[in-house]
XYZ file of C-alpha atoms in Angstrom:
642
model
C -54.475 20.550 38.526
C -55.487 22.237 35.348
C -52.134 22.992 34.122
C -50.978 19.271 33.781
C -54.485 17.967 32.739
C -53.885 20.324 29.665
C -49.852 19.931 29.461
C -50.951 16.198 29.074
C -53.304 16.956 26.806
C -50.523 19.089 24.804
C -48.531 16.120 24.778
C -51.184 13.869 23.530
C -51.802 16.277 20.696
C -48.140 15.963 19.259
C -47.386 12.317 19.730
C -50.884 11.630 17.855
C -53.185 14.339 16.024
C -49.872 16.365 15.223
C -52.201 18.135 12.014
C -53.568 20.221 15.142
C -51.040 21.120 17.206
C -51.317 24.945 16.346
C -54.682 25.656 16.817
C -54.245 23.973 20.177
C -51.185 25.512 21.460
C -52.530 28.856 20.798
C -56.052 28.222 22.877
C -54.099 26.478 25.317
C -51.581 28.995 25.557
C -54.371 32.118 25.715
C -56.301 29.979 28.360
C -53.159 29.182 30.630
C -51.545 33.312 30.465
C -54.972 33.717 31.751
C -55.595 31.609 34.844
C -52.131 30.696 36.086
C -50.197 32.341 38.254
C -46.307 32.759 37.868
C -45.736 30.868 41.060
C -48.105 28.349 39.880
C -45.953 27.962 36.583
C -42.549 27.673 38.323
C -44.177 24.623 40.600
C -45.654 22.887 37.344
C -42.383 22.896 35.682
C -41.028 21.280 38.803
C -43.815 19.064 38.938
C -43.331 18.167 34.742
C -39.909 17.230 35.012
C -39.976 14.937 38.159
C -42.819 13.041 36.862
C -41.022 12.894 33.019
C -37.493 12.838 34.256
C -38.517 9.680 35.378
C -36.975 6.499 33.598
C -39.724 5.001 32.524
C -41.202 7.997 31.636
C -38.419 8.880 29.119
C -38.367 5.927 27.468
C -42.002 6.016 26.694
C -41.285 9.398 24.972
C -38.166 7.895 23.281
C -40.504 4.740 21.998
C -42.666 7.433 20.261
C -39.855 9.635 18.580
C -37.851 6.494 17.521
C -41.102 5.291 15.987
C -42.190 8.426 14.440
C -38.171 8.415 13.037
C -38.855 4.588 11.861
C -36.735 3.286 13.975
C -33.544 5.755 14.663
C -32.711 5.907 18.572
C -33.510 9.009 19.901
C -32.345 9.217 23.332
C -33.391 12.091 25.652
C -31.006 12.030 28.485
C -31.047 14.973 31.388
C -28.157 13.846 33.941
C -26.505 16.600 32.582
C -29.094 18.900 33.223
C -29.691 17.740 36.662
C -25.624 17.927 37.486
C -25.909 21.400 36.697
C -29.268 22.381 37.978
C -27.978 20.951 41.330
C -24.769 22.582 41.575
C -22.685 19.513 41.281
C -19.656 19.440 42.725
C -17.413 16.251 42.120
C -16.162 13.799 44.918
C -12.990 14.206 43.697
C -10.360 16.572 41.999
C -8.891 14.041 39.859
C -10.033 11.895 36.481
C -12.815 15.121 35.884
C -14.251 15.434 31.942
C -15.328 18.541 32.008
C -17.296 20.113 29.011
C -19.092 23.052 28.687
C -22.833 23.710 28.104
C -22.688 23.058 24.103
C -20.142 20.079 24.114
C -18.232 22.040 21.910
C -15.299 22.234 24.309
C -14.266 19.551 26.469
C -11.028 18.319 28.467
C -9.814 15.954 31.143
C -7.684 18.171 33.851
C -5.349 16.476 36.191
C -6.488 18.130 39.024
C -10.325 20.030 39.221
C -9.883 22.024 42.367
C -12.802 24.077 43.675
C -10.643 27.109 46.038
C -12.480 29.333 48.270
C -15.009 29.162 51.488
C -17.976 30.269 50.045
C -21.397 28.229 49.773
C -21.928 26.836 46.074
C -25.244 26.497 47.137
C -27.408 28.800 49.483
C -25.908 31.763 49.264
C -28.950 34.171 49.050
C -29.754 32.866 52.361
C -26.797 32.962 54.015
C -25.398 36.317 52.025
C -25.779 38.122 55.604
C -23.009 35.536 57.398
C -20.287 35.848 54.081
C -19.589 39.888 54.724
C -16.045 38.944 55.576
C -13.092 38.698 52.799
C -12.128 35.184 52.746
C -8.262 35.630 52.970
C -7.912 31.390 53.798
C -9.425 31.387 49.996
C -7.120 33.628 48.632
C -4.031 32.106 50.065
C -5.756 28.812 49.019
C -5.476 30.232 45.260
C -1.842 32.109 45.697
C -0.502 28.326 46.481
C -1.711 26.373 44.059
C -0.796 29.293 41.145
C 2.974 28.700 42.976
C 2.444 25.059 42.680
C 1.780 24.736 39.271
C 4.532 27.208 38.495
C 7.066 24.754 40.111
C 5.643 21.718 38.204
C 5.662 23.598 34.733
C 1.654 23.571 34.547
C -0.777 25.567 33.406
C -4.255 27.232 35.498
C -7.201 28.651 33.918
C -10.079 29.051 36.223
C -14.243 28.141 34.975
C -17.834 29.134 36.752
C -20.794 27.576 34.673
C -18.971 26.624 31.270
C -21.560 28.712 29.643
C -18.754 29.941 26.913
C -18.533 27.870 23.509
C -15.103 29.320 22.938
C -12.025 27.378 24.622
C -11.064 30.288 26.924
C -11.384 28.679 29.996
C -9.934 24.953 28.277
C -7.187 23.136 30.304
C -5.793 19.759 30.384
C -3.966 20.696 33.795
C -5.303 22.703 36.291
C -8.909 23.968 36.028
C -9.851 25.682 39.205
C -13.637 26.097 39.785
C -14.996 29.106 41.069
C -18.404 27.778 42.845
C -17.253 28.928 46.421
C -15.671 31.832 45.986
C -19.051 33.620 46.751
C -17.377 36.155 49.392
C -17.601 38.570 50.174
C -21.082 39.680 49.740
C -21.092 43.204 51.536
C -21.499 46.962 50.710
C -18.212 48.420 49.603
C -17.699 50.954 52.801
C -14.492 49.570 54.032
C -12.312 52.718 55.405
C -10.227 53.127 52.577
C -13.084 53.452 50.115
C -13.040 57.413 48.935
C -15.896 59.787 50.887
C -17.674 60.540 47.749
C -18.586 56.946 46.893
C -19.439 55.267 50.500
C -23.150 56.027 50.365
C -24.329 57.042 47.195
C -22.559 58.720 43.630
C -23.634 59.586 40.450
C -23.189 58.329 37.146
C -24.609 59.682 33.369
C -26.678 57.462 31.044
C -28.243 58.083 27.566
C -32.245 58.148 27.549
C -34.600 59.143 24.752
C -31.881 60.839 23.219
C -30.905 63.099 26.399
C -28.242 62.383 29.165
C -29.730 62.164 32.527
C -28.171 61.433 36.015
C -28.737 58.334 37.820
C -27.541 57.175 41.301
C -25.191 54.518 41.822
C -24.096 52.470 44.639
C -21.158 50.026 45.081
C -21.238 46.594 46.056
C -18.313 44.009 46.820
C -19.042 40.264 45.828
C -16.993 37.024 45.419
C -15.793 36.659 41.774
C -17.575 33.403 41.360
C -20.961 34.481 42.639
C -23.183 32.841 40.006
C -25.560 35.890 38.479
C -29.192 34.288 39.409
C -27.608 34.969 43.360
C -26.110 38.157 42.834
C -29.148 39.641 41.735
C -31.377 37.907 44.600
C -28.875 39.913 46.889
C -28.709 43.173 45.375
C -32.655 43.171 45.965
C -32.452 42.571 49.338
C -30.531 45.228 49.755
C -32.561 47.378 47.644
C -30.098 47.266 44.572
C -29.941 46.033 41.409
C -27.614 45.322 38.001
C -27.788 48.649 35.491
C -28.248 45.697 32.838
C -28.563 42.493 32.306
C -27.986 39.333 29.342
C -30.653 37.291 28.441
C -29.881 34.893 31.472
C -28.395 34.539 34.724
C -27.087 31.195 34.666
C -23.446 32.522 34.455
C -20.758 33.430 37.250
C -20.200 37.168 37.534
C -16.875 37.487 36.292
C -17.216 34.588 33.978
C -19.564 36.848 32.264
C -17.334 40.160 32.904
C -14.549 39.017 31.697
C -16.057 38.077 27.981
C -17.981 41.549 27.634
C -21.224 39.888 28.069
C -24.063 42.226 27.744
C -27.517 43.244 27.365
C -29.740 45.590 25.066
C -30.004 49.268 25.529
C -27.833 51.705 22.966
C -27.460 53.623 26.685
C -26.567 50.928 28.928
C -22.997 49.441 28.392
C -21.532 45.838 28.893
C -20.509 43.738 32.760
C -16.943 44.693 32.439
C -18.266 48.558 32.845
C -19.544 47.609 36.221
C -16.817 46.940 37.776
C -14.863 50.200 39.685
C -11.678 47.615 41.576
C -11.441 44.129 41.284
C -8.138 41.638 43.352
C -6.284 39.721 40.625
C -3.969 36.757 41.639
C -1.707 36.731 38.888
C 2.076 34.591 38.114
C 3.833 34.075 40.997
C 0.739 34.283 43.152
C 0.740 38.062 43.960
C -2.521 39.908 44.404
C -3.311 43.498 43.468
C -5.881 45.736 43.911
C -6.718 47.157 40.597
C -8.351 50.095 39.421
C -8.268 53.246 37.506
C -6.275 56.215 38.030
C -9.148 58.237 39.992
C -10.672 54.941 41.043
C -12.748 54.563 44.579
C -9.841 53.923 47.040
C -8.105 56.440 48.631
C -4.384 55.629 48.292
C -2.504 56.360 51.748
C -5.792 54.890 54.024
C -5.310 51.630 52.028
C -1.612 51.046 52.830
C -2.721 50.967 56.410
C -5.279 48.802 55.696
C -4.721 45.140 56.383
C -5.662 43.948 53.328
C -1.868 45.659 52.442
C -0.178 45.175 55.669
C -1.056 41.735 56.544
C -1.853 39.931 53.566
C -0.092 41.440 51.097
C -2.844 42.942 48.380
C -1.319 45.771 46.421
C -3.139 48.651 45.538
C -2.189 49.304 41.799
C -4.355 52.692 39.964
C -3.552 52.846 36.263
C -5.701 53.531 33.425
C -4.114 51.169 30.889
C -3.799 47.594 33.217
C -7.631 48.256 35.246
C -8.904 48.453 31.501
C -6.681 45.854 29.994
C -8.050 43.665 32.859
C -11.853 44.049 32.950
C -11.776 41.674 30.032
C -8.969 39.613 29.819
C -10.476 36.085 29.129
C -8.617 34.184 32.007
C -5.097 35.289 30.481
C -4.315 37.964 33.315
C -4.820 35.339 36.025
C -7.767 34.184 38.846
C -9.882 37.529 39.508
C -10.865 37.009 43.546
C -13.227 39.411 43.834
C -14.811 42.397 42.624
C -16.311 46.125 43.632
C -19.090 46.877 41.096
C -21.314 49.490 40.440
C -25.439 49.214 41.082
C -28.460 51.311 40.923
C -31.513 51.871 43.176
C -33.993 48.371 42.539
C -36.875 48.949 39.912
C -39.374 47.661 37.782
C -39.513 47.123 33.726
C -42.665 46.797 31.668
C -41.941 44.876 28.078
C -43.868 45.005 24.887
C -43.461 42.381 22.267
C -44.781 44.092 19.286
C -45.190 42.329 15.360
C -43.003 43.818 12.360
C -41.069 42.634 9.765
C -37.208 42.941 9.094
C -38.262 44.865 5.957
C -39.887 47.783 7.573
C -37.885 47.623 10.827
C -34.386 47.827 8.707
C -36.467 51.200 6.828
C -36.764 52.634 10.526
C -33.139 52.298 11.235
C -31.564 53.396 8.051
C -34.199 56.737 8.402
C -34.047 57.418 12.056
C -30.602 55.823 13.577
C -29.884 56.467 16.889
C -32.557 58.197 17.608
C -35.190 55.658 17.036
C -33.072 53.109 19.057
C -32.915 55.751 21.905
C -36.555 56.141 22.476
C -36.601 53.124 24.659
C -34.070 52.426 27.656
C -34.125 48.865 25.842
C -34.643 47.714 22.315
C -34.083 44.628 20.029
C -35.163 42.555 17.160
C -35.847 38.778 16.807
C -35.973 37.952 13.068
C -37.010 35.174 10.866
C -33.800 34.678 9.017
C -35.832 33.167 5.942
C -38.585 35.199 4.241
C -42.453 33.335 4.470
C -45.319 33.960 2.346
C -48.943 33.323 3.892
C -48.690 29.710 3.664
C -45.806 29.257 5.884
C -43.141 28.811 2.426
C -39.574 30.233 2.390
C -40.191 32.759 -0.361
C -37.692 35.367 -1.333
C -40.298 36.593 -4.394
C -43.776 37.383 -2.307
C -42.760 36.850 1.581
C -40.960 38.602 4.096
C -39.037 38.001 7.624
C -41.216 38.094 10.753
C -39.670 40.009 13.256
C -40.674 40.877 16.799
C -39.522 44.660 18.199
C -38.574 43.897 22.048
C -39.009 47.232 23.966
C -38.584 47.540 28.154
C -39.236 50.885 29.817
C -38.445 51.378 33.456
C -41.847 51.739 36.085
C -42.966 52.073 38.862
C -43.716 49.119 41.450
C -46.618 47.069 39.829
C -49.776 47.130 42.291
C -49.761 44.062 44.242
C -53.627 43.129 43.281
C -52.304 43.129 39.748
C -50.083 40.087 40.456
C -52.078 37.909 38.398
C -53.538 39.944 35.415
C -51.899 38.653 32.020
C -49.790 41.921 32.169
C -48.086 40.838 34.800
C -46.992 37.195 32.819
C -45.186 36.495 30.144
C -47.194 33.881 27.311
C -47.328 30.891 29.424
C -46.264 27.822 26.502
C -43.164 29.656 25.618
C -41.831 30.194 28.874
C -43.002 26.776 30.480
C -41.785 24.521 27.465
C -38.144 26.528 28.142
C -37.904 24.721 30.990
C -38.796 21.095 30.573
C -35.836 19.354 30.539
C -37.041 17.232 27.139
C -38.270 19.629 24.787
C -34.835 20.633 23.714
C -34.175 16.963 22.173
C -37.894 17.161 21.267
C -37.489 20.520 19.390
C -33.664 19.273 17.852
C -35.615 16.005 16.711
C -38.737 17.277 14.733
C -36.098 19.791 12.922
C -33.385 17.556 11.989
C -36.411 15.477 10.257
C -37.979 18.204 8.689
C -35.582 20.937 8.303
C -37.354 22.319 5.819
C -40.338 23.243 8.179
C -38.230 25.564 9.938
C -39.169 28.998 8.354
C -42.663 28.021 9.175
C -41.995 27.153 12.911
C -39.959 30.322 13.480
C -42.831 32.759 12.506
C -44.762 30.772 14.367
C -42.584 31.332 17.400
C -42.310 34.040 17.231
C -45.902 35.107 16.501
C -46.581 33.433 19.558
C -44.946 35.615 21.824
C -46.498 38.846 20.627
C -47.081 41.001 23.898
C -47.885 44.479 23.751
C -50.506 47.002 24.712
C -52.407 46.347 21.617
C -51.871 42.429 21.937
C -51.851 41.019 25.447
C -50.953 44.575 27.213
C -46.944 43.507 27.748
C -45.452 41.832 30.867
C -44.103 43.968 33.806
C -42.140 42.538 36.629
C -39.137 42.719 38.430
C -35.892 43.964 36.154
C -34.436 40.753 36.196
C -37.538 38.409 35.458
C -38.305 40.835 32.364
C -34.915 40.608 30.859
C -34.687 37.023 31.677
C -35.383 34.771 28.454
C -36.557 31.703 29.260
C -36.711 29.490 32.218
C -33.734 26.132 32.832
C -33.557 23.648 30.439
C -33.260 25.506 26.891
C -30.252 27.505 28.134
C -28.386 24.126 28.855
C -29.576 23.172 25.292
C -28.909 26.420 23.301
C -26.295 28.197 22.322
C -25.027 30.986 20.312
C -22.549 32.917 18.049
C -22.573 36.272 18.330
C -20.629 39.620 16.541
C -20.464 43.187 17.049
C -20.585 46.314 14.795
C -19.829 49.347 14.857
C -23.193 51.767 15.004
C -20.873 54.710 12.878
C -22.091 53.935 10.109
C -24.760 51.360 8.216
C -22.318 48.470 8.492
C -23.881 46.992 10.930
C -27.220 46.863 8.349
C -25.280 45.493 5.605
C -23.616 42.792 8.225
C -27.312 41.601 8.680
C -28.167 41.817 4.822
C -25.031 39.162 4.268
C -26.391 37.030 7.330
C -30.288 36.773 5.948
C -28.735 36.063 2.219
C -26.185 33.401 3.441
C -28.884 31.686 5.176
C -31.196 31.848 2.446
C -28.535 30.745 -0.214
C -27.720 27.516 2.660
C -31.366 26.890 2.664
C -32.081 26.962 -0.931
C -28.803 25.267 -2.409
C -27.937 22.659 0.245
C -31.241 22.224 3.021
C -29.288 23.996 5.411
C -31.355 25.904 7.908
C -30.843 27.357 11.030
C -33.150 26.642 13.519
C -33.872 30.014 15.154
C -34.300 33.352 14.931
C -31.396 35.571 14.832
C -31.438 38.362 17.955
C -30.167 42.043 16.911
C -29.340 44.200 20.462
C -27.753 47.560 20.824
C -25.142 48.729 23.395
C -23.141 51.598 24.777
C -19.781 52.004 24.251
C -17.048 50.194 26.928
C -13.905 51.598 28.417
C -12.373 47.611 28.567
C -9.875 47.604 25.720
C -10.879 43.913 23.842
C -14.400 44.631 24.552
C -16.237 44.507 21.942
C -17.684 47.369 22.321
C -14.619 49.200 23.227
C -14.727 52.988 21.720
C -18.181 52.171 19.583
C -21.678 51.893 20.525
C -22.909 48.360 19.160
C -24.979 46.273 17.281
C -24.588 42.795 18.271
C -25.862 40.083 16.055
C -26.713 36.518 17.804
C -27.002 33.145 15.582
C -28.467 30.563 17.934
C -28.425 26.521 17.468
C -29.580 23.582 18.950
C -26.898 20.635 20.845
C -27.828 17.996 18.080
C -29.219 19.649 15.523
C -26.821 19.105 12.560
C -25.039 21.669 10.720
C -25.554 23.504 13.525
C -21.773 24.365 14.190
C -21.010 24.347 10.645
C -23.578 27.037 9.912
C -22.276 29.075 12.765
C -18.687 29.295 11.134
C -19.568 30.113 7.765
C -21.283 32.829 9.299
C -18.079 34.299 11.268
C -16.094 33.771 8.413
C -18.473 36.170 6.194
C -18.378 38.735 8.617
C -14.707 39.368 8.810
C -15.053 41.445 5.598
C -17.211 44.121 8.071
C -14.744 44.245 10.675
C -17.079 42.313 12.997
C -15.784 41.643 16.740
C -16.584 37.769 17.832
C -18.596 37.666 21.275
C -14.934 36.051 23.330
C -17.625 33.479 25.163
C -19.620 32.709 21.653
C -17.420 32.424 19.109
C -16.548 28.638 17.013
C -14.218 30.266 14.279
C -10.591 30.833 15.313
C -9.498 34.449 15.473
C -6.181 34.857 14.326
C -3.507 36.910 16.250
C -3.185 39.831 13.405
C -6.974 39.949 13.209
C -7.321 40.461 16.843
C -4.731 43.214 16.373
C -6.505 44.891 13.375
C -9.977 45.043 15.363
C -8.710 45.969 18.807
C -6.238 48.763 18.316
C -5.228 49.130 22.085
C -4.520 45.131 21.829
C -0.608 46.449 22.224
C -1.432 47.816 25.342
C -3.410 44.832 26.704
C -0.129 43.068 25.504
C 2.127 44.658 27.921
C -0.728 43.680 30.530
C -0.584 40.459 29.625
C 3.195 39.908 29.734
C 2.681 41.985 32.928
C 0.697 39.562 34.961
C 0.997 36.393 33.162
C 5.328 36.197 32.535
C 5.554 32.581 33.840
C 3.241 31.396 31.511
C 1.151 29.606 33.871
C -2.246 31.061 32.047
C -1.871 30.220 28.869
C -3.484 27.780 27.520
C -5.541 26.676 24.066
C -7.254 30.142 23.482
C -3.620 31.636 23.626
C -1.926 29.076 22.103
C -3.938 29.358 18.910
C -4.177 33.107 18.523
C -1.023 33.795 18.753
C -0.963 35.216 21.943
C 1.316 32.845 23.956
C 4.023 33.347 21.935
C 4.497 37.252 22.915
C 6.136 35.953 25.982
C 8.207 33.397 24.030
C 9.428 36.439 21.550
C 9.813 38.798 24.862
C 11.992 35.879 26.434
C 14.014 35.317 23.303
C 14.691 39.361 22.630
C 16.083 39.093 26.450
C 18.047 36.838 25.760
């Protein structure tokens, strides 16, 4: 098979002629876009990491790093990745350690209890049989809320433990949400409104003008892991407004936080969502939306999700938007009624710049120039290069690559294997070998310095536009994908917003490419990747962070292992507290403090009363709360009442 005869040959090239590893990646990489199809680079990856995820096979690469190290142990270990490639589910609920993705947040629950009747696994093929609302689930979930109430313990519910903040932390009960994956229908129960059964329409900005779009709504299982959802929505000829840079996330894991994508027109998850069930203290469930939301009041309290089991319908502006993101602190969200568009097709373009010119085009043209595209962002070189690869503040400048995706029609099918139609084949195959993050984490701990260098590099690499390559159109989802498996198990990220009002946000960028530079220069510091600029709508979710302001949203990446990582990350959220930046809830390190929360967020008062709404026993706080402050607005409320 050509591809592994030359992935070997790769291989071969770094572990002994290392001097010319870059002219070789880049004719490999030219030849393989070329002649490989993307089916054929899915089954190669499989193919890699069976055959190197063997033992013997990783210690034979672990003999060659710990001798190219002189002797340090370098151990390149992918249970971990296999657990969660798999789905694993443990054999039992009790004695779990549970950590998320980055290791940066870990605990030992009494009980890990997985509610709900849902597949974990499967559930694109059996969407069609999970149409009905799993009540046993919900009851499942209303009990053991009640349960820990009695026994004075706390609940916070995880999906993937993609977050590096501690919101979904608990040392008693941590309830999975792998199988609660129904319902997976069209939202066209009785009750649902006449003008939103079959079809509304919704208002989006493009190229500087507001057009109308379609939009349909759909009614899935809380936990439904993204990379499903979206298999789903295509089959029934649907598809997310938006998407992150991956799908490895449960939907309301991801809602919940204000993930999001890039498009100055598009906004975040929690806009998505039109009603949503909430389990909250006590173990009631409510039906929750906003005051003119998509259920018709009077046909609902015949329905017999009121009558028999008890799920009140609740329409209020100020708890629906206090709810959308709400971190776990509200209670277990069951399931949720989102909005989705007609399936289509995006063509990308990778094209070279540098920060220089690109921060010229912003300060000139604002909006505007962000607006031309339906999505746009940059991927910088934090440290200035010259020609020979140096950091050089004097005579270089910051690589950058512009990222722009235009909607299209349906690619021709005798197109499917033209390099148009493929994204560069290195990048995206070495993403998902399951040893190239420790590899990667390995040759920059030893050579930190190299860094700048290999950025540009990395980034020069990936150039793909009509001028260079002719760009990569595909499905919606593949396009906005980044990556393949194993590098989003090994990455992760800080991120912070900023307001687009004003040139902030510019400045906010200016601090983080001098603080890197000043790390780099006075202490070997670097950061080992390039820091990712997107732009979003505007959210109606009150502790979004993009609630009331379209955003820029800065992303700091790191490597598990790679030291300083963590440290770097921190110094960098401290430094942008002087321009009022919001931390990304799910990729945050730095502790935000109750009256900062209050000072960025100003309906956080309202959320309160939400909060002490749903949550007055307590039984959601937990570490996250604790340390901002928040659990002790229901200690204050109890002690005024008394």
């Amino acid at each position: 098979m050509l591809t592994i005869r030359i992935i070997f040959q790769l291989l071969f090239t770094l572990l002994f002629k290392r001097s010319k590893l870059p002219e070789t990646i880049d004719k490999i990489d030219a030849l393989l876009t070329r002649k490989v199809t993307n089916e054929e680079r899915l089954r190669t990856v499989a193919i890699l990491n069976r055959i190197l995820g063997t033992r013997i096979m990783r210690w034979i690469i672990e003999f060659f790093l710990c001798k190219a190290s002189k002797g340090e142990f370098i151990e390149i270990n992918n249970a971990d990745f296999i657990k969660r490639y798999q789905r694993y589910i443990p054999e039992t609920d009790e004695r779990i350690s549970w950590a998320n993705w980055a290791n940066t947040q870990k605990s030992q629950p009494l009980h890990f209890l997985i509610p709900g009747n849902g597949p974990h696994i499967d559930v694109v093929l059996n969407y069609k049989k999970l149409g009905d609302y799993d009540f046993d689930g919900l009851k499942n979930i209303q009990k053991l809320i009640k349960d820990a109430e009695t026994k004075g313990l706390r609940v916070r519910s995880v999906a993937s433990g993609h977050s590096l903040s501690d919101i979904a932390v608990t040392g008693d009960f941590m309830i999975s949400t792998k199988k609660m994956t129904k319902p997976q229908r069209r939202a066209n129960q009785p009750y649902i409104k006449d003008e939103f059964r079959n079809g509304h329409r919704a208002y989006i900005h493009k190229e500087g003008d507001v057009i109308e779009e379609k939009r349909y709504l759909f009614e899935t299982g809380s936990g439904t892991l993204l990379e499903d959802l979206k298999q789903i929505l295509e089959k029934e000829g649907l598809a997310f407004p938006n998407m992150g840079g991956s799908d490895v996330q449960g939907f309301m894991g991801a809602a919940s936080t204000s993930t999001h994508g890039s498009g100055i027109g598009l906004k975040p998850f929690p806009d998505l969502i039109k009603s949503m069930v909430l389990i909250s203290s006590n173990g009631k469930a409510f039906r929750l939306e906003p005051e003119d939301g998509i259920t018709d009041p009077p046909l609902y309290a015949q329905s017999d999700e009121y009558k028999v089991h008890g799920i009140e319908l609740i329409q209020d502006n100020d708890l629906f938007y206090s709810t959308t993101v709400s971190m776990g602190c509200f209670g277990i969200i069951f399931s949720v009624v989102i909005e989705v568009v007609d399936f289509y097709y995006l063509k990308e373009e990778r094209t070279p710049s540098t920060w220089e010119v690109e921060r010229e085009k912003l300060i000139t043209l604002g909006l505007n120039h962000i607006r031309n595209n339906r999505h746009f962002e940059l991927a910088v070189n934090p440290y200035p290069v010259n020609e020979k690869g140096e950091l050089d503040k004097v005579h270089g400048s910051r690589y950058c690559i512009v990222t722009t995706r235009n909607v299209i029609s349906k690619p021709s099918s005798d197109q499917s294997n033209s390099p148009t139609e493929k994204r560069n084949f290195l990048s995206s195959l070495a993403s998902g070998l399951y040893f190239v993050g420790s590899i990667s984490v390995f040759m920059f701990n030893r050579k930190p310095n190299n860094i700048p260098k290999s950025i540009s590099g990395s980034l020069k690499r990936i150039v793909d536009c009509d001028k260079e390559g002719g760009g990569y159109s595909d499905k919606y989802y593949n396009v906005l994908n980044q990556g393949l498996l194993e590098m989003k198990f090994f990455g992760y990220a800080s991120e912070i917003a900023f307001t687009m009002q004003d040139n902030t946000y510019i400045h906010a960028i200016d601090k983080i490419l001098e603080e890197s530079v000043r790390m780099a220069e006075e202490h070997g510091q670097y950061n080992p990747s390039p820091i990712a600029i997107r732009f979003t709508d505007d959210s109606h979710s009150y502790l979004s962070m993009m609630h009331n302001m379209a955003a820029c949203s800065v992303e700091v990446v790191s490597l598990k292992g790679f030291i300083g990582g963590e440290d770097f990350q921190r110094r960098i959220e401290r430094e942008m507290i002087a321009f009022n930046g919001r931390p990304h809830w799910g990729l945050h390190l730095e502790s935000l403090s109750f009256d900062r929360i209050e000072k960025l967020y100003p309906k956080f008062p309202v959320w309160l009363e939400a909060y002490k709404k749903f949550n007055a026993s307590r039984v959601f706080n937990n570490p996250f709360t604790d340390r901002t402050g928040i659990s002790a607005v229901l200690d204050k409320q109890e002690a005024f009442m008394e």
